[in-house]
Amino acid sequence: QVQLVESGGGLVQPGGSLRVSCAASGSIFSINVMGWYRQVPGKQRELVASLTSGTTSNYMDSAKGRFTISRDNALNLVYLQMNSLKPEDTAVYYCYAYGSGGTYWGQGTQVTVAS
């Protein structure tokens, strides 16, 4: 089992920056990929960014050039640095981990971009 706890969400003005973090615990050795999804009420959850244990990253088109995913393996943390935020980035952001044990999800953290 893997436990994921997100933190760092909040309210930010358009054009601002925010960093969300995800702390992983449990069977960390089984994880191959970690990343972030987001979801807006009434819409499907969409992949924002992912990072493999081999440091290969992947981003949704609207996040490229604005968001950066990174990982601190020593502390079992994954970060999503979000810059130049737009109102359409408003969503609940979920951390996920995928590996030999399956897919695990955090509880989500709200990010609201508004003036």
XYZ file of N, CA, C and O in Angstrom:
460
model
N 0.832 -1.199 0.000
C 0.000 0.000 0.000
C 0.866 1.247 0.000
O 1.963 1.258 0.554
N 0.344 2.264 -0.656
C 1.014 3.556 -0.720
C 0.029 4.609 -0.252
O -1.130 4.613 -0.670
N 0.475 5.503 0.599
C -0.359 6.614 1.058
C 0.207 7.904 0.469
O 1.424 8.113 0.455
N -0.707 8.743 0.003
C -0.321 10.009 -0.618
C -1.073 11.148 0.064
O -2.292 11.065 0.231
N -0.353 12.181 0.440
C -0.966 13.337 1.088
C -0.508 14.600 0.377
O 0.697 14.894 0.339
N -1.472 15.329 -0.171
C -1.154 16.572 -0.873
C -1.204 17.758 0.077
O -1.905 17.727 1.094
N -0.515 18.799 -0.310
C -0.563 20.061 0.432
C -0.174 21.181 -0.514
O 0.373 20.932 -1.599
N -0.476 22.405 -0.114
C -0.013 23.559 -0.864
C -1.033 24.213 -1.761
O -0.731 25.206 -2.419
N -2.250 23.708 -1.820
C -3.260 24.365 -2.632
C -3.702 25.673 -1.992
O -3.297 26.015 -0.875
N -4.526 26.406 -2.719
C -5.024 27.664 -2.173
C -5.536 28.578 -3.256
O -5.779 28.157 -4.388
N -5.680 29.834 -2.890
C -6.181 30.869 -3.793
C -5.008 31.702 -4.298
O -4.172 32.148 -3.506
N -4.962 31.909 -5.598
C -3.901 32.703 -6.197
C -4.501 33.547 -7.310
O -5.482 33.141 -7.952
N -3.930 34.700 -7.534
C -4.424 35.584 -8.588
C -3.937 35.108 -9.957
O -2.888 34.460 -10.062
N -4.678 35.439 -11.003
C -4.225 35.099 -12.353
C -2.825 35.662 -12.602
O -2.513 36.788 -12.227
N -1.990 34.833 -13.221
C -0.599 35.208 -13.452
C 0.332 34.832 -12.325
O 1.559 34.920 -12.473
N -0.229 34.418 -11.208
C 0.580 34.070 -10.053
C 1.116 32.653 -10.119
O 0.918 31.931 -11.101
N 1.809 32.278 -9.037
C 2.432 30.959 -8.954
C 1.996 30.248 -7.692
O 1.658 30.881 -6.687
N 2.055 28.932 -7.769
C 1.699 28.111 -6.621
C 2.436 26.784 -6.771
O 2.618 26.288 -7.889
N 2.843 26.223 -5.657
C 3.456 24.904 -5.684
C 2.666 23.963 -4.797
O 2.427 24.266 -3.615
N 2.257 22.851 -5.350
C 1.599 21.811 -4.571
C 2.578 20.664 -4.363
O 3.425 20.395 -5.230
N 2.455 20.025 -3.222
C 3.369 18.952 -2.859
C 2.588 17.685 -2.556
O 1.422 17.739 -2.147
N 3.266 16.566 -2.713
C 2.661 15.272 -2.422
C 3.680 14.430 -1.673
O 4.783 14.185 -2.187
N 3.311 14.026 -0.469
C 4.181 13.186 0.343
C 3.731 11.738 0.235
O 2.557 11.437 0.491
N 4.639 10.876 -0.147
C 4.331 9.455 -0.300
C 4.914 8.661 0.857
O 6.014 8.950 1.331
N 4.173 7.668 1.298
C 4.662 6.776 2.344
C 4.137 5.373 2.081
O 3.239 5.177 1.272
N 4.719 4.403 2.760
C 4.306 3.021 2.562
C 5.271 2.302 1.630
O 6.479 2.465 1.735
N 4.720 1.552 0.711
C 5.531 0.713 -0.192
C 6.082 1.537 -1.350
O 5.765 1.309 -2.515
N 6.946 2.467 -1.015
C 7.495 3.397 -2.010
C 8.256 2.661 -3.092
O 8.243 3.051 -4.263
N 8.896 1.567 -2.744
C 9.734 0.833 -3.684
C 8.939 0.318 -4.883
O 9.501 0.035 -5.928
N 7.620 0.185 -4.720
C 6.791 -0.371 -5.791
C 6.359 0.658 -6.822
O 5.739 0.329 -7.817
N 6.669 1.931 -6.577
C 6.195 3.019 -7.441
C 7.104 3.212 -8.637
O 8.321 3.302 -8.489
N 6.495 3.294 -9.831
C 7.241 3.595 -11.046
C 6.980 5.015 -11.539
O 7.862 5.661 -12.093
N 5.755 5.464 -11.360
C 5.350 6.765 -11.884
C 4.588 7.527 -10.807
O 3.746 6.936 -10.100
N 4.863 8.799 -10.696
C 4.062 9.678 -9.845
C 3.675 10.895 -10.650
O 4.352 11.271 -11.616
N 2.572 11.506 -10.261
C 2.158 12.670 -11.014
C 0.929 13.314 -10.426
O 0.553 13.057 -9.282
N 0.329 14.158 -11.256
C -0.817 14.956 -10.831
C -1.929 14.907 -11.880
O -1.662 15.044 -13.074
N -3.138 14.724 -11.386
C -4.350 14.900 -12.167
C -5.088 16.086 -11.579
O -4.830 16.516 -10.462
N -6.048 16.602 -12.337
C -6.936 17.614 -11.790
C -8.354 17.353 -12.276
O -8.571 16.711 -13.299
N -9.292 17.865 -11.501
C -10.693 17.631 -11.828
C -11.527 18.838 -11.463
O -11.385 19.401 -10.369
N -12.382 19.194 -12.392
C -13.361 20.255 -12.200
C -14.726 19.590 -12.068
O -14.989 18.603 -12.768
N -15.600 20.078 -11.191
C -16.926 19.454 -11.042
C -17.630 19.294 -12.386
O -17.674 20.230 -13.191
N -18.144 18.092 -12.615
C -18.875 17.829 -13.838
C -18.017 17.404 -15.011
O -18.541 17.096 -16.082
N -16.695 17.366 -14.797
C -15.781 16.967 -15.865
C -14.922 15.794 -15.417
O -14.766 15.539 -14.230
N -14.361 15.104 -16.419
C -13.482 13.986 -16.104
C -12.149 14.481 -15.549
O -11.698 15.585 -15.867
N -11.557 13.627 -14.747
C -10.231 13.919 -14.234
C -9.241 13.874 -15.398
O -9.305 12.992 -16.250
N -8.324 14.847 -15.454
C -7.371 14.906 -16.552
C -5.937 14.940 -16.022
O -5.665 15.535 -14.972
N -5.059 14.291 -16.776
C -3.661 14.231 -16.378
C -2.987 15.579 -16.608
O -3.048 16.133 -17.702
N -2.352 16.095 -15.583
C -1.627 17.359 -15.681
C -0.155 17.101 -15.984
O 0.406 17.686 -16.907
N 0.474 16.246 -15.193
C 1.896 15.966 -15.377
C 2.237 14.656 -14.696
O 1.608 14.280 -13.705
N 3.235 13.978 -15.238
C 3.702 12.739 -14.634
C 5.215 12.676 -14.726
O 5.838 13.340 -15.573
N 5.786 11.864 -13.846
C 7.241 11.739 -13.783
C 7.577 10.306 -13.426
O 7.113 9.779 -12.422
N 8.396 9.681 -14.279
C 8.784 8.306 -13.999
C 9.972 8.288 -13.048
O 10.634 9.308 -12.834
N 10.244 7.105 -12.524
C 11.399 6.967 -11.641
C 12.695 7.208 -12.396
O 13.720 7.506 -11.797
N 12.625 7.096 -13.721
C 13.776 7.398 -14.542
C 13.842 8.846 -14.975
O 14.606 9.194 -15.851
N 13.047 9.699 -14.378
C 13.017 11.156 -14.586
C 12.444 11.592 -15.931
O 12.699 12.707 -16.383
N 11.668 10.747 -16.594
C 10.966 11.164 -17.811
C 9.667 11.845 -17.410
O 8.858 11.272 -16.682
N 9.475 13.065 -17.881
C 8.276 13.814 -17.526
C 7.343 13.948 -18.722
O 7.765 13.875 -19.874
N 6.090 14.145 -18.406
C 5.053 14.292 -19.424
C 4.062 15.325 -18.923
O 3.709 15.321 -17.736
N 3.607 16.215 -19.812
C 2.702 17.290 -19.429
C 1.513 17.363 -20.382
O 1.645 17.107 -21.578
N 0.388 17.790 -19.843
C -0.733 18.117 -20.707
C -0.348 19.363 -21.494
O 0.465 20.172 -21.047
N -0.944 19.525 -22.671
C -0.536 20.613 -23.556
C -0.627 21.976 -22.876
O 0.267 22.813 -23.002
N -1.707 22.221 -22.145
C -1.901 23.547 -21.558
C -0.949 23.822 -20.399
O -0.836 24.964 -19.946
N -0.275 22.791 -19.915
C 0.667 22.954 -18.811
C 2.107 23.151 -19.287
O 2.953 23.624 -18.511
N 2.377 22.794 -20.517
C 3.750 22.887 -21.032
C 4.236 24.333 -21.016
O 3.551 25.243 -21.456
N 5.428 24.515 -20.469
C 5.995 25.850 -20.376
C 5.557 26.624 -19.144
O 6.139 27.666 -18.835
N 4.533 26.141 -18.449
C 4.060 26.843 -17.252
C 4.237 26.006 -15.981
O 4.492 26.553 -14.913
N 4.051 24.713 -16.102
C 4.129 23.832 -14.931
C 5.393 22.993 -14.995
O 5.859 22.616 -16.084
N 5.937 22.679 -13.827
C 7.104 21.813 -13.748
C 6.882 20.784 -12.643
O 6.583 21.156 -11.504
N 7.036 19.524 -12.991
C 6.942 18.462 -12.002
C 8.347 18.039 -11.604
O 9.252 17.970 -12.441
N 8.518 17.798 -10.320
C 9.820 17.362 -9.836
C 9.627 16.396 -8.674
O 8.537 16.298 -8.113
N 10.696 15.725 -8.330
C 10.601 14.663 -7.337
C 11.835 14.703 -6.441
O 12.956 14.884 -6.925
N 11.606 14.569 -5.166
C 12.691 14.447 -4.199
C 12.643 13.025 -3.664
O 11.846 12.713 -2.777
N 13.470 12.170 -4.229
C 13.410 10.758 -3.861
C 13.831 10.511 -2.403
O 13.332 9.596 -1.755
N 14.728 11.342 -1.921
C 15.191 11.151 -0.544
C 14.077 11.407 0.468
O 14.005 10.747 1.506
N 13.209 12.365 0.147
C 12.116 12.721 1.058
C 10.775 12.139 0.622
O 9.772 12.350 1.297
N 10.773 11.386 -0.492
C 9.527 10.806 -1.018
C 8.476 11.876 -1.271
O 7.314 11.734 -0.863
N 8.902 12.947 -1.914
C 8.009 14.051 -2.228
C 7.965 14.281 -3.732
O 8.979 14.136 -4.419
N 6.787 14.668 -4.211
C 6.619 15.093 -5.593
C 6.012 16.487 -5.566
O 5.073 16.747 -4.807
N 6.554 17.353 -6.397
C 6.089 18.731 -6.444
C 5.509 19.046 -7.825
O 5.937 18.484 -8.828
N 4.578 19.972 -7.825
C 4.106 20.553 -9.077
C 4.183 22.057 -8.918
O 3.392 22.647 -8.175
N 5.159 22.646 -9.587
C 5.307 24.098 -9.583
C 4.468 24.658 -10.721
O 4.669 24.269 -11.878
N 3.547 25.531 -10.380
C 2.636 26.088 -11.376
C 2.850 27.583 -11.471
O 2.677 28.306 -10.473
N 3.230 28.045 -12.646
C 3.460 29.464 -12.900
C 2.465 29.980 -13.938
O 1.842 29.192 -14.653
N 2.356 31.283 -14.005
C 1.450 31.918 -14.981
C 0.065 31.285 -14.924
O -0.520 30.924 -15.955
N -0.449 31.154 -13.737
C -1.734 30.472 -13.552
C -2.880 31.255 -14.172
O -2.881 32.493 -14.192
N -3.837 30.489 -14.670
C -5.010 31.050 -15.330
C -6.265 30.588 -14.606
O -6.250 29.537 -13.947
N -7.354 31.334 -14.724
C -8.597 30.891 -14.064
C -9.007 29.475 -14.462
O -9.563 28.741 -13.642
N -8.707 29.083 -15.671
C -9.070 27.729 -16.121
C -8.215 26.640 -15.486
O -8.487 25.443 -15.678
N -7.203 27.012 -14.725
C -6.434 26.032 -13.959
C -7.113 25.685 -12.640
O -6.660 24.791 -11.916
N -8.172 26.401 -12.334
C -8.900 26.128 -11.097
C -9.458 24.709 -11.116
O -10.153 24.316 -12.052
N -9.128 23.944 -10.089
C -9.546 22.544 -10.017
C -9.078 21.956 -8.694
O -8.302 22.592 -7.956
N -9.526 20.759 -8.427
C -8.928 19.970 -7.360
C -7.788 19.169 -7.977
O -7.995 18.476 -8.982
N -6.644 19.280 -7.401
C -5.449 18.601 -7.923
C -5.176 17.363 -7.069
O -5.069 17.450 -5.839
N -5.059 16.224 -7.754
C -4.853 14.947 -7.085
C -3.473 14.391 -7.423
O -3.102 14.299 -8.602
N -2.775 13.994 -6.412
C -1.518 13.285 -6.604
C -1.834 11.812 -6.840
O -2.776 11.271 -6.235
N -1.066 11.182 -7.724
C -1.246 9.754 -7.915
C 0.113 9.071 -8.018
O 1.115 9.693 -8.330
N 0.081 7.781 -7.736
C 1.275 6.951 -7.866
C 0.877 5.644 -8.519
O -0.179 5.077 -8.203
N 1.701 5.180 -9.424
C 1.419 3.946 -10.148
C 2.632 3.035 -10.064
O 3.775 3.474 -10.249
N 2.372 1.771 -9.789
C 3.454 0.816 -9.730
C 2.940 -0.606 -9.697
O 1.794 -0.870 -10.096
N 3.760 -1.487 -9.199
C 3.413 -2.913 -9.207
C 2.205 -3.220 -8.330
O 1.516 -4.223 -8.536
N 1.916 -2.350 -7.378
C 0.784 -2.576 -6.490
C -0.511 -1.962 -6.978
O -1.558 -2.121 -6.342
N -0.455 -1.265 -8.098
C -1.642 -0.625 -8.636
C -1.516 0.881 -8.655
O -0.409 1.422 -8.670
N -2.658 1.552 -8.671
C -2.699 3.015 -8.705
C -3.256 3.542 -7.391
O -4.267 3.036 -6.893
N -2.585 4.518 -6.852
C -2.988 5.118 -5.589
C -3.259 6.604 -5.787
O -2.631 7.247 -6.635
N -4.165 7.127 -4.967
C -4.567 8.524 -5.092
C -4.490 9.219 -3.742
O -4.770 8.619 -2.702
N -4.169 10.504 -3.810
C -4.290 11.334 -2.631
C -5.710 11.852 -2.501
O -6.574 11.564 -3.339
N -5.948 12.650 -1.466
C -7.296 13.133 -1.200
C -7.631 14.385 -2.007
O -8.794 14.779 -2.068
N -6.624 14.993 -2.606
C -6.848 16.171 -3.428
C -6.625 17.465 -2.674
O -6.831 17.538 -1.462
N -6.212 18.480 -3.406
C -6.042 19.815 -2.831
C -6.606 20.834 -3.817
O -6.378 20.749 -5.024
N -7.382 21.774 -3.297
C -8.067 22.743 -4.153
C -7.105 23.853 -4.562
O -6.429 24.453 -3.716
N -7.090 24.139 -5.846
C -6.366 25.284 -6.384
C -7.385 26.184 -7.065
O -8.112 25.742 -7.961
N -7.442 27.419 -6.615
C -8.384 28.384 -7.164
C -7.615 29.585 -7.689
O -6.830 30.200 -6.954
N -7.819 29.892 -8.962
C -7.162 31.033 -9.585
C -8.223 32.081 -9.874
O -9.084 31.880 -10.742
N -8.184 33.166 -9.123
C -9.204 34.203 -9.253
C -8.652 35.517 -8.706
O -7.800 35.524 -7.824
N -9.178 36.607 -9.252
C -8.722 37.927 -8.784
C -9.610 38.423 -7.665
O -10.691 37.918 -7.417
